[in-house]
Coordinates of N, CA and C in Angstrom, one line a residue:
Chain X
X1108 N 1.9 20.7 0.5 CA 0.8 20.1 1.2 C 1.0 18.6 1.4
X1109 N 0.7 18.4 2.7 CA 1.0 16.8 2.8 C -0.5 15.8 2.5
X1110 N -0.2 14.6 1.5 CA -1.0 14.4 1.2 C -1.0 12.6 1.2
X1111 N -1.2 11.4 1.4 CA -1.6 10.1 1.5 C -2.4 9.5 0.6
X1112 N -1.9 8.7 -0.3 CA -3.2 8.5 -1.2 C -3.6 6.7 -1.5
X1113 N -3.8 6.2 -1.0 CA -4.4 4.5 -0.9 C -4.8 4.6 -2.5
X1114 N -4.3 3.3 -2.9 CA -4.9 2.7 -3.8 C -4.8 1.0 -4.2
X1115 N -5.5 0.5 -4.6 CA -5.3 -1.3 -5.2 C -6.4 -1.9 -4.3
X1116 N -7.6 -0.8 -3.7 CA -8.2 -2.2 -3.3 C -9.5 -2.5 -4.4
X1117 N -10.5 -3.6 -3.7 CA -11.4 -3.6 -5.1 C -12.2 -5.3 -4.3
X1118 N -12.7 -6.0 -5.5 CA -13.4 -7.0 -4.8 C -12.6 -8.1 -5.2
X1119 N -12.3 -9.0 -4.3 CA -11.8 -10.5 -4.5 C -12.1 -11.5 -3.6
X1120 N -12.1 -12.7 -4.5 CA -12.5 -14.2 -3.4 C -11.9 -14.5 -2.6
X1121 N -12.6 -14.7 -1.4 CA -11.9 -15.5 -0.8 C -10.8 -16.8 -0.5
X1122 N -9.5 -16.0 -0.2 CA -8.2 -17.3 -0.8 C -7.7 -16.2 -1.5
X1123 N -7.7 -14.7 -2.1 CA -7.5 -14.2 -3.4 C -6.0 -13.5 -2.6
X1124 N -5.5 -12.6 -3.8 CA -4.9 -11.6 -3.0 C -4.6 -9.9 -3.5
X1125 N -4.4 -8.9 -3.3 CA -4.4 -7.5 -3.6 C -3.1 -7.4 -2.6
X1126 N -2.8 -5.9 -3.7 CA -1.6 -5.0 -3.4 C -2.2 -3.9 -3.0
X1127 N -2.2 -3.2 -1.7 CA -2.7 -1.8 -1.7 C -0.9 -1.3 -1.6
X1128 N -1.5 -0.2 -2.4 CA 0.0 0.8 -2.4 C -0.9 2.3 -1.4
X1129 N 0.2 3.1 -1.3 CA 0.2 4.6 -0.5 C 1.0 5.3 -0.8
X1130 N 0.6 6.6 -1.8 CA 1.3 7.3 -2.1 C 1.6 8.3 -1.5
X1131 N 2.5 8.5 -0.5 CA 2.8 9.9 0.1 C 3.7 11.1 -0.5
X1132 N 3.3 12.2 -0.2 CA 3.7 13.9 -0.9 C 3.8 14.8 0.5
X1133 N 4.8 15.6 0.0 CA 4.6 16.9 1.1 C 5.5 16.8 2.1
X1134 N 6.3 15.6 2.4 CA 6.7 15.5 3.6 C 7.8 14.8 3.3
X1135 N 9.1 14.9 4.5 CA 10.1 13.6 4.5 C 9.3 12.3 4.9
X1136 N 9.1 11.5 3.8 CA 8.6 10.2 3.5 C 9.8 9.2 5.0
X1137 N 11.2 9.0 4.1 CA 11.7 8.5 4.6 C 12.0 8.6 7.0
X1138 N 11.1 9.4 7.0 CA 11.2 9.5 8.3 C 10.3 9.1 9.0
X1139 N 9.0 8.9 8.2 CA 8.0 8.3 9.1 C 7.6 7.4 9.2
X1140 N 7.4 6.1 10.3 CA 6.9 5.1 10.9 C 5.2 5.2 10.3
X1141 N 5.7 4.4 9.1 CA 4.3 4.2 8.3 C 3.1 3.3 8.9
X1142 N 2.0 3.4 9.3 CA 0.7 2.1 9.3 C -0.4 2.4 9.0
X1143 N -0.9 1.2 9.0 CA -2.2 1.0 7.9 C -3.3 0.3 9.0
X1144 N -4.3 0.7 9.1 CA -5.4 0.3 10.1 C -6.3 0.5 9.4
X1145 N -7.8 -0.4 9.5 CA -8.8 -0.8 9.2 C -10.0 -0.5 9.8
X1146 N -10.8 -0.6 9.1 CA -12.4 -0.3 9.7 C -13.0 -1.3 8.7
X1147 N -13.9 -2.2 9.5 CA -14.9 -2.6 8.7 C -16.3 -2.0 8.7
X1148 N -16.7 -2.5 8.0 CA -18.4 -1.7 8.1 C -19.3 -2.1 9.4
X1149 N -19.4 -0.3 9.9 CA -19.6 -0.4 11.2 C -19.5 -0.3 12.4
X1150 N -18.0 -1.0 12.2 CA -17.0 -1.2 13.4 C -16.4 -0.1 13.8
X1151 N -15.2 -0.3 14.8 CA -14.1 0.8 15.1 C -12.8 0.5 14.3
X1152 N -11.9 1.4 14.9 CA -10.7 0.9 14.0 C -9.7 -0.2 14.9
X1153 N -9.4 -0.5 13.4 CA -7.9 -2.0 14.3 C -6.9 -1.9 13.4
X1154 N -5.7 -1.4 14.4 CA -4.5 -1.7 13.7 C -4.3 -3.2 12.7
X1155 N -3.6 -2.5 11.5 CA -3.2 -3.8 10.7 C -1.8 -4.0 10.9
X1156 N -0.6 -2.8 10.4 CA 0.7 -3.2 10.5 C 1.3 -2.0 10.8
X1157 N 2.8 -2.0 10.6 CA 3.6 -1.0 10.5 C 4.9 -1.6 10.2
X1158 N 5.5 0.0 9.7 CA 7.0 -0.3 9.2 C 7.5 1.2 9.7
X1159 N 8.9 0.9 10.4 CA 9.6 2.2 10.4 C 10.2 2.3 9.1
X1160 N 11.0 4.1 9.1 CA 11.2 4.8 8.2 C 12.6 3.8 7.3
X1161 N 13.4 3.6 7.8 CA 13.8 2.9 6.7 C 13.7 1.3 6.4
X1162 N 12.8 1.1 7.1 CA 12.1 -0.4 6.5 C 12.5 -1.3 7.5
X1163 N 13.4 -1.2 8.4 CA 14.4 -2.2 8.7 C 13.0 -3.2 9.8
X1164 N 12.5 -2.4 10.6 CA 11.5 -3.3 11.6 C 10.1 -3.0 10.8
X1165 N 9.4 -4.5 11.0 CA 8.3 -4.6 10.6 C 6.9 -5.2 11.9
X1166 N 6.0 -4.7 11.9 CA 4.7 -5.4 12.9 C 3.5 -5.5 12.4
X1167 N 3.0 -6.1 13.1 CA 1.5 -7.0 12.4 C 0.8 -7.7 13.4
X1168 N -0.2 -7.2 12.9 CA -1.6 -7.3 14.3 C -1.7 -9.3 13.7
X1169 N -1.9 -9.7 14.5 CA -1.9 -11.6 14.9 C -2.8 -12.2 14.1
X1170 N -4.4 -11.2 13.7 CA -4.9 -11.4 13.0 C -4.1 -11.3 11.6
X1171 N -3.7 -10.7 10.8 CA -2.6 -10.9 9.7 C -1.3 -11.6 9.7
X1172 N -1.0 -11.3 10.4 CA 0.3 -12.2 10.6 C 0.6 -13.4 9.5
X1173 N 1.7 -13.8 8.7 CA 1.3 -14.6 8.0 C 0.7 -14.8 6.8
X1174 N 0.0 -13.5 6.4 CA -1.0 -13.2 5.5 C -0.5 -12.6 4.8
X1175 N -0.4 -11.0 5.3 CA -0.1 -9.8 5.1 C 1.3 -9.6 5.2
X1176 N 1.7 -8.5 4.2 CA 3.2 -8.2 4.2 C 3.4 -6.7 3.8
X1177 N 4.0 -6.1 4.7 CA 4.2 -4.3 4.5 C 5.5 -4.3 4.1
X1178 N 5.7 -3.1 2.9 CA 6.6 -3.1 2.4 C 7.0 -1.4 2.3
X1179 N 8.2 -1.1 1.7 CA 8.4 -0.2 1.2 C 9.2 0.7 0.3
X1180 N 9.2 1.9 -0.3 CA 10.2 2.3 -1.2 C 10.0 3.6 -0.8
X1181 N 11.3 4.1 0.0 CA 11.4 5.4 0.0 C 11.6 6.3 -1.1
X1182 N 12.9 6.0 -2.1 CA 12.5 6.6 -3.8 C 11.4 6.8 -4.3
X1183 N 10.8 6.1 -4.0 CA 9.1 6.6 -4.5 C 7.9 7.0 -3.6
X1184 N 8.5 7.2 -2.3 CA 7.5 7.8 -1.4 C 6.3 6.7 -1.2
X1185 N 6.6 5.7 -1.4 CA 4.8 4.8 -1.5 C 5.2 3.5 -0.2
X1186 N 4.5 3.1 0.1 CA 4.4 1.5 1.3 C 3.7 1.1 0.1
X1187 N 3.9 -0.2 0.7 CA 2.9 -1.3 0.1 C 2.3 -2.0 1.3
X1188 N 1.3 -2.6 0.9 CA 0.7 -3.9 1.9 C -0.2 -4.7 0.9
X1189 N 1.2 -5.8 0.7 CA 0.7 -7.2 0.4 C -0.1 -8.1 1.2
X1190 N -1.5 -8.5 0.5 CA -2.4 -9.2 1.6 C -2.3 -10.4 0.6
X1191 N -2.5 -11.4 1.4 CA -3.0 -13.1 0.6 C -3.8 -13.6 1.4
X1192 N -4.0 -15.0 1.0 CA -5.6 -15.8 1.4 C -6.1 -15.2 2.5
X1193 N -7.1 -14.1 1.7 CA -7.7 -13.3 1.6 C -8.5 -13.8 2.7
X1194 N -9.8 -13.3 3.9 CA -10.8 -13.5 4.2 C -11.7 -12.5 4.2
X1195 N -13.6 -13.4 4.3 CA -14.3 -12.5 4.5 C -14.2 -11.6 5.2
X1196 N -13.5 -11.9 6.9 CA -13.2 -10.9 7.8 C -12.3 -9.6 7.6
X1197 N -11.7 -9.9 6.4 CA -10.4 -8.8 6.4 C -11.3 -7.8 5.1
X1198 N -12.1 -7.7 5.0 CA -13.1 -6.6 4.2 C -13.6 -5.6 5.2
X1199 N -12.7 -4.3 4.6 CA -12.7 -3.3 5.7 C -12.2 -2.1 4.5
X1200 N -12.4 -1.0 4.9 CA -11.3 0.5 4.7 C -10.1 0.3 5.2
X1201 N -9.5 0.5 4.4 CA -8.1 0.3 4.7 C -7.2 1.5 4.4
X1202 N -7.1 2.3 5.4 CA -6.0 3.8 5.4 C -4.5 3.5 6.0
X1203 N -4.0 4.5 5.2 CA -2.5 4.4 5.7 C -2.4 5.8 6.4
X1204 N -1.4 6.0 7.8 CA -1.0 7.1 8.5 C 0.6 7.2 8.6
X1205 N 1.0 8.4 8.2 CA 2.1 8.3 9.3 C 2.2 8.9 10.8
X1206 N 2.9 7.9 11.4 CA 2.2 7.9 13.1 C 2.5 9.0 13.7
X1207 N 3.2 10.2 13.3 CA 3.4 11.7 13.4 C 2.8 12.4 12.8
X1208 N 2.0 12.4 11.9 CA 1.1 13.6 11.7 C -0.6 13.4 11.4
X1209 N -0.7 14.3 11.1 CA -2.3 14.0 11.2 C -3.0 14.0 10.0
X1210 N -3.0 14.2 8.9 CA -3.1 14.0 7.6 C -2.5 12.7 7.5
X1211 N -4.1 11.8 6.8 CA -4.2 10.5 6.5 C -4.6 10.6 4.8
X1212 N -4.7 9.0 4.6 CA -5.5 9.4 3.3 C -6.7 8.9 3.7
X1213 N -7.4 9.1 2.6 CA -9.1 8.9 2.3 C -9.2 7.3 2.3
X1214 N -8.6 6.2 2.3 CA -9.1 5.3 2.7 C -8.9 4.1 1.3
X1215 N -9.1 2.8 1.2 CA -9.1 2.3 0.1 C -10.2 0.6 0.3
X1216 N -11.2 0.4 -0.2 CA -12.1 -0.3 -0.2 C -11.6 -1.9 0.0
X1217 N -11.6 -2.8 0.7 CA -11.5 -4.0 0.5 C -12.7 -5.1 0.8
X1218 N -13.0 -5.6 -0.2 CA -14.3 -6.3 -0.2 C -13.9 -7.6 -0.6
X1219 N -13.8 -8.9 0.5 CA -13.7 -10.3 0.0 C -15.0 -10.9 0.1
X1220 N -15.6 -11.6 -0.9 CA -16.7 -12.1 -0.8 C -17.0 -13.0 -2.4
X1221 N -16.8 -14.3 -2.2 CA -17.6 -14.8 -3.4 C -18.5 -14.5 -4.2
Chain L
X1386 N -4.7 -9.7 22.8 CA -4.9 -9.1 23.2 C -5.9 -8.0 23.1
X1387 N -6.2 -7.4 24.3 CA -8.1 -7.2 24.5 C -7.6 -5.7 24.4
X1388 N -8.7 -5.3 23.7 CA -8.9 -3.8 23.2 C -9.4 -2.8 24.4
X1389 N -8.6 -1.5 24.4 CA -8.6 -0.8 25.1 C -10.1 -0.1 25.4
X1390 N -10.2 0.6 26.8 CA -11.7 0.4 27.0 C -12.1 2.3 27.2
X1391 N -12.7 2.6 26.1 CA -13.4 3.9 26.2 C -14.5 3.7 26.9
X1392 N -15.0 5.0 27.2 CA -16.7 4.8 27.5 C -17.3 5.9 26.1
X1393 N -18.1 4.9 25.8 CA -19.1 4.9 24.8 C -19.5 6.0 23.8
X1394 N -19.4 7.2 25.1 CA -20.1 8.5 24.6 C -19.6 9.6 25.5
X1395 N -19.4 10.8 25.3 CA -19.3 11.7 26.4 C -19.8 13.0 25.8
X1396 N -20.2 14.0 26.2 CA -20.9 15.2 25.8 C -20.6 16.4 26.3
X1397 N -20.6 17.5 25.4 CA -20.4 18.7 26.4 C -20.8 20.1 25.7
X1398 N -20.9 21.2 26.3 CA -21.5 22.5 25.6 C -20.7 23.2 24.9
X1399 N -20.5 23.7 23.9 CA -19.6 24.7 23.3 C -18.8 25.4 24.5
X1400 N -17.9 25.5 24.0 CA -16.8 26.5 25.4 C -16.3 25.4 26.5
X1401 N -17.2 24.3 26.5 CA -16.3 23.7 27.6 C -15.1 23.1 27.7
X1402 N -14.8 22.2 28.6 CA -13.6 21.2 28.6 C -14.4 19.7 28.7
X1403 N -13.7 18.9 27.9 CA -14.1 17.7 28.3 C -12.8 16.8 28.0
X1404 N -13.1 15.3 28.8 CA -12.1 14.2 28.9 C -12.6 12.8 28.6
X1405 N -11.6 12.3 27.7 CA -11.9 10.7 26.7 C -10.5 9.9 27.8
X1406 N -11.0 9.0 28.6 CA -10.5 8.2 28.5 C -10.5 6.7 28.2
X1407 N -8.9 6.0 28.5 CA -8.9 5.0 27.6 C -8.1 4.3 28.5
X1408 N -8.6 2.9 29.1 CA -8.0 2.4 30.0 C -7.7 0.9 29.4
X1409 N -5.8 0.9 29.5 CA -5.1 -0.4 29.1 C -4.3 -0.9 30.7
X1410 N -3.8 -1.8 29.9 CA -3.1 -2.6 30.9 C -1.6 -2.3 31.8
X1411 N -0.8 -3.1 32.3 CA 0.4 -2.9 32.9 C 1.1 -3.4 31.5
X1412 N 0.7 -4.3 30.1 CA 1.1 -4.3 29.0 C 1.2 -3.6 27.7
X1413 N 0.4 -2.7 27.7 CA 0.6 -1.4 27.2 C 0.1 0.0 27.2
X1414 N -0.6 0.3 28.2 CA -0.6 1.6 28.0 C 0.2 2.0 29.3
X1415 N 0.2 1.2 30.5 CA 1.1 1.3 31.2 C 2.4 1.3 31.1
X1416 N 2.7 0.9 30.4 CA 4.0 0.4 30.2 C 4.8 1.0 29.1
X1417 N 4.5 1.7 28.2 CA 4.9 2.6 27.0 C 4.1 3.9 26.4
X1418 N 5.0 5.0 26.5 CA 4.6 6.2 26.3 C 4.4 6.1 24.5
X1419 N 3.4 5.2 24.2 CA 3.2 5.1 23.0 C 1.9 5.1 22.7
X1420 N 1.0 6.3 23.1 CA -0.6 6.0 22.9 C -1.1 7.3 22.2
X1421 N -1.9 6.9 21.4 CA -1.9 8.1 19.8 C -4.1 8.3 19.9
X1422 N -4.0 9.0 19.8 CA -5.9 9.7 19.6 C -6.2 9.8 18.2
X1423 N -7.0 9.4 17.8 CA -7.9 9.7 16.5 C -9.0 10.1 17.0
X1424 N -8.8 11.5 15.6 CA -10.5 12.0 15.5 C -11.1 11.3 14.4
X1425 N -12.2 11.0 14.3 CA -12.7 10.5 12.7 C -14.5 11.0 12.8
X1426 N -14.9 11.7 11.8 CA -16.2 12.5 11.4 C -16.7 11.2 10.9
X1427 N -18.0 11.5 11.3 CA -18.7 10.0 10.3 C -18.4 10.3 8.8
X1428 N -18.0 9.3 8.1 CA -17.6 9.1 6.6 C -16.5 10.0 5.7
X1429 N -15.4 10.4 6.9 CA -14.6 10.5 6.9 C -13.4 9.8 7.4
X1430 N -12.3 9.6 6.8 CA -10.5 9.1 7.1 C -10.5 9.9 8.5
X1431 N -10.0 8.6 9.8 CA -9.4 9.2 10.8 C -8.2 9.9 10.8
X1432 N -7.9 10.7 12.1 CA -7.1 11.9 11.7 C -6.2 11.7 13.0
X1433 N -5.1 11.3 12.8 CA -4.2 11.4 14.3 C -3.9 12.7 14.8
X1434 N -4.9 13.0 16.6 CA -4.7 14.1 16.8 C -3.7 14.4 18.6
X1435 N -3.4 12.8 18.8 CA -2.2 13.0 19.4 C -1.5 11.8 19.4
X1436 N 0.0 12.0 19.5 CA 0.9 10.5 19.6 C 1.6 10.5 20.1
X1437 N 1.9 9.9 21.0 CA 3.3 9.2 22.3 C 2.8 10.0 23.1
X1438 N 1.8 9.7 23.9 CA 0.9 10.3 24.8 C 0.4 11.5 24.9
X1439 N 1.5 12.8 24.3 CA 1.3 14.3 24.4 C 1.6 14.8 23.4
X1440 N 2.1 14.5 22.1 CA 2.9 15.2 21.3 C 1.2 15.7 20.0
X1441 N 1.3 17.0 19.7 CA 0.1 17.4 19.3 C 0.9 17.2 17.3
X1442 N 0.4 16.9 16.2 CA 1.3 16.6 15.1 C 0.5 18.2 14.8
X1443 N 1.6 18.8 13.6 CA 1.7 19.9 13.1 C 0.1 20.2 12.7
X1444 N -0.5 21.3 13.0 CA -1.9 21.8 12.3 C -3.0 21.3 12.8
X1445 N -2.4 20.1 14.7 CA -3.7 20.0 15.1 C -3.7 21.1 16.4
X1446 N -4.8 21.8 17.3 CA -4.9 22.6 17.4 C -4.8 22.8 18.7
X1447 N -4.3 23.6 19.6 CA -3.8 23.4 21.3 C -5.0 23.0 22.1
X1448 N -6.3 23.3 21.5 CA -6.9 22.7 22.2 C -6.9 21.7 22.9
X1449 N -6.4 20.2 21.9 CA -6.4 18.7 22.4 C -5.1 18.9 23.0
X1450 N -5.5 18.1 23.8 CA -4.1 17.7 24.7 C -4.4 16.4 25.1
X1451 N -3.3 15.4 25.4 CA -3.1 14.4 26.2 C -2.5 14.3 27.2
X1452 N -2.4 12.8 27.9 CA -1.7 12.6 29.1 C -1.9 11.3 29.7
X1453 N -1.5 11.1 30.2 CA -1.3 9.5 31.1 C -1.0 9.2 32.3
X1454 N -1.6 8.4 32.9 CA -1.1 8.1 34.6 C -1.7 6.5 34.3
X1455 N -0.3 6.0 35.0 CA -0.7 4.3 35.1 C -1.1 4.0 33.8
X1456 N -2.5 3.0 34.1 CA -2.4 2.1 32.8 C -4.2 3.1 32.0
X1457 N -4.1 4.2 32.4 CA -5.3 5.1 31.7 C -4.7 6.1 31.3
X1458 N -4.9 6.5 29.8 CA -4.4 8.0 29.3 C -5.8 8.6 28.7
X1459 N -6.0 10.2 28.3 CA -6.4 10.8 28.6 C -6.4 11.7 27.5
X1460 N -7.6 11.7 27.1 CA -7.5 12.6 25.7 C -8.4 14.4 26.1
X1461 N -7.7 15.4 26.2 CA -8.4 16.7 27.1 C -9.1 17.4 25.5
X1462 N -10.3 17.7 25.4 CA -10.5 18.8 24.3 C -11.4 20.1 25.3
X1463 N -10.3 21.4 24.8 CA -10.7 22.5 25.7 C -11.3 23.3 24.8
X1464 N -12.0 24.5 25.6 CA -13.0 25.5 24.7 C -13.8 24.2 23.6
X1465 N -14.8 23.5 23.9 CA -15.2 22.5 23.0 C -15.7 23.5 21.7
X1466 N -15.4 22.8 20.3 CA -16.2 23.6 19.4 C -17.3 22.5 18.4
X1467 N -18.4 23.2 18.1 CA -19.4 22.1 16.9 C -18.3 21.2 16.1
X1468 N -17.7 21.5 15.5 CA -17.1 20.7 14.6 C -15.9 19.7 15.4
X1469 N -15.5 19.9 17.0 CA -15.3 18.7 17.8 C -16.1 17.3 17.7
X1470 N -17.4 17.5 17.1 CA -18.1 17.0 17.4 C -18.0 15.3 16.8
X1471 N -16.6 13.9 17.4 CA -16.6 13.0 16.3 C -16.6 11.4 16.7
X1472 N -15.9 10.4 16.2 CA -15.8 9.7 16.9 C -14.1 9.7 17.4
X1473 N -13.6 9.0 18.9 CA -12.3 9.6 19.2 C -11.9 8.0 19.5
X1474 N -10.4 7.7 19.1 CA -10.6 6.4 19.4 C -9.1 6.4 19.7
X1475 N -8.4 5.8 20.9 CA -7.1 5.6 21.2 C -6.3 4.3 21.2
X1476 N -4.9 4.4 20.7 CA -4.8 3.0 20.5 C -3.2 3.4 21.0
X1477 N -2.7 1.6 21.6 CA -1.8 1.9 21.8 C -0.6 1.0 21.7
X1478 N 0.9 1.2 21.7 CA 2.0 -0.1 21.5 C 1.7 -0.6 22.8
X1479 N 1.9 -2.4 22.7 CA 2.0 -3.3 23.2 C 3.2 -4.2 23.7
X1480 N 3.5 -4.9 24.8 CA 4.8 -6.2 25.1 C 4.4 -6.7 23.9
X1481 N 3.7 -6.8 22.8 CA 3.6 -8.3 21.8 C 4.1 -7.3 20.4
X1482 N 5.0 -6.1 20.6 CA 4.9 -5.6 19.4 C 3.9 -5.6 18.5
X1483 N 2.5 -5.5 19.1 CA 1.5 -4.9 18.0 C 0.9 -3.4 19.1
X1484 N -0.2 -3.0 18.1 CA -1.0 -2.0 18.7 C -2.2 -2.4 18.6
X1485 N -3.0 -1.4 19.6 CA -4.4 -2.4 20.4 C -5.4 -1.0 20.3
X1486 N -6.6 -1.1 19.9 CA -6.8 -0.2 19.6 C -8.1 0.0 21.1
X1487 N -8.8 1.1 21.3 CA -10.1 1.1 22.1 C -11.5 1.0 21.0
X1488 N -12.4 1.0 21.9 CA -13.5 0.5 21.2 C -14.6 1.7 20.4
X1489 N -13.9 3.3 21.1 CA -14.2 4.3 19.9 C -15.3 4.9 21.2
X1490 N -15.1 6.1 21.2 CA -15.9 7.4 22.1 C -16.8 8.2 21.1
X1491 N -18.0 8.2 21.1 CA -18.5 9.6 20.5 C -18.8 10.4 21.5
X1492 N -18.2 11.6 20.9 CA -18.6 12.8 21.6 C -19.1 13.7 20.7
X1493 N -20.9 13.8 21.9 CA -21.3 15.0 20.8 C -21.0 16.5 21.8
X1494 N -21.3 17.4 20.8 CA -21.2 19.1 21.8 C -22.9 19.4 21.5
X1495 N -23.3 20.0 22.4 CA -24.5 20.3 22.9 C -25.0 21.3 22.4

């Protein structure tokens, strides 16, 4: 069963920083063009980044750029996405996909706010 | 770069066919067969239900289909069913190496 599972978000100030990790199961990890897109409350969605399958190219929406940093480890099936000075605006759901299939995860909370 | 332009809402009766489109530029949706559909239920994780304009990913259902002409691609859901019933949103690769997303379709079935 292919499965995605976000975790590391939570509440922090603005300036702060969080690791969201993604645990992927079920599938060749190492083959898929991983990304992570956002919803804030309310909104629609907006791409955050991506990384192909073995790490080598990385992209990032202009709003992060700079900020944010996707990572990865095929051995362990997981991405990362390193966020720093944090903004109110980047408080959203934060899910990871791989851009071939349709089983995502459930999402992972980021709330910046003093 | 300016986000891809759905219209709002579209509706239809059980059994029918209906069409989402999503209209980008000569900078990306024209220009790269790289434009992916999400379904997403209210208060549920979006679900990619097509990518690189036509390719359907394992377990989603022949219903949806895609497609593209110029700088508008096209999301088809046939025989409509209740549980079609979501928000649809298309996003797509860009000349600036990012992706751009649309501003999100509800479609309800009647």
């Amino acid at each position: 069963e292919v499965q995605l599972l976000e975790s590391g978000g939570g509440l922090v100030q603005p300036g702060g920083s969080l690791r969201l990790s993604c645990a992927a199961s079920g599938f060749t990890f190492s083959s898929c063009t991983m990304r992570w897109i956002r919803q804030a409350p309310g909104k629609g969605l907006e791409w955050v980044s991506a990384i192909r399958g073995s790490g080598e190219s990385t992209y990032y929406a202009d709003s992060v750029k700079g900020r944010f940093t996707i990572s990865r480890d095929n051995s362990k099936n997981t991405v990362y996405l390193e966020m720093n000075s944090l903004r109110a605006d980047d408080t959203a759901v934060y899910y990871c996909l791989c851009t071939t299939m349709t089983t995502g995860g459930q999402g992972t909370q980021v709330t910046v706010s003093s | 770069q300016s986000a891809l332009t759905q219209p709002a809402s579209v509706s239809g009766s059980p059994g029918q066919s209906i069409t989402i489109s999503c209209t980008g530029t000569s900078s990306d949706v024209g220009r790269y067969d790289y434009v992916s559909w999400y379904q997403q239920h209210p208060g549920k994780a979006p679900k990619i239900m097509i990518y690189d304009v036509n390719n359907r990913p394992s377990g989603v259902s022949s219903r949806f289909s895609g497609s593209k002409s110029g700088n508008t691609a096209s999301l088809t859901i046939s025989g409509l069913q209740t549980e079609d019933e979501a928000d649809y949103y298309c996003d797509s690769y860009t000349s600036s190496n990012t992706r751009v997303f649309g501003g999100g379709t509800k479609l309800t079935v009647l």
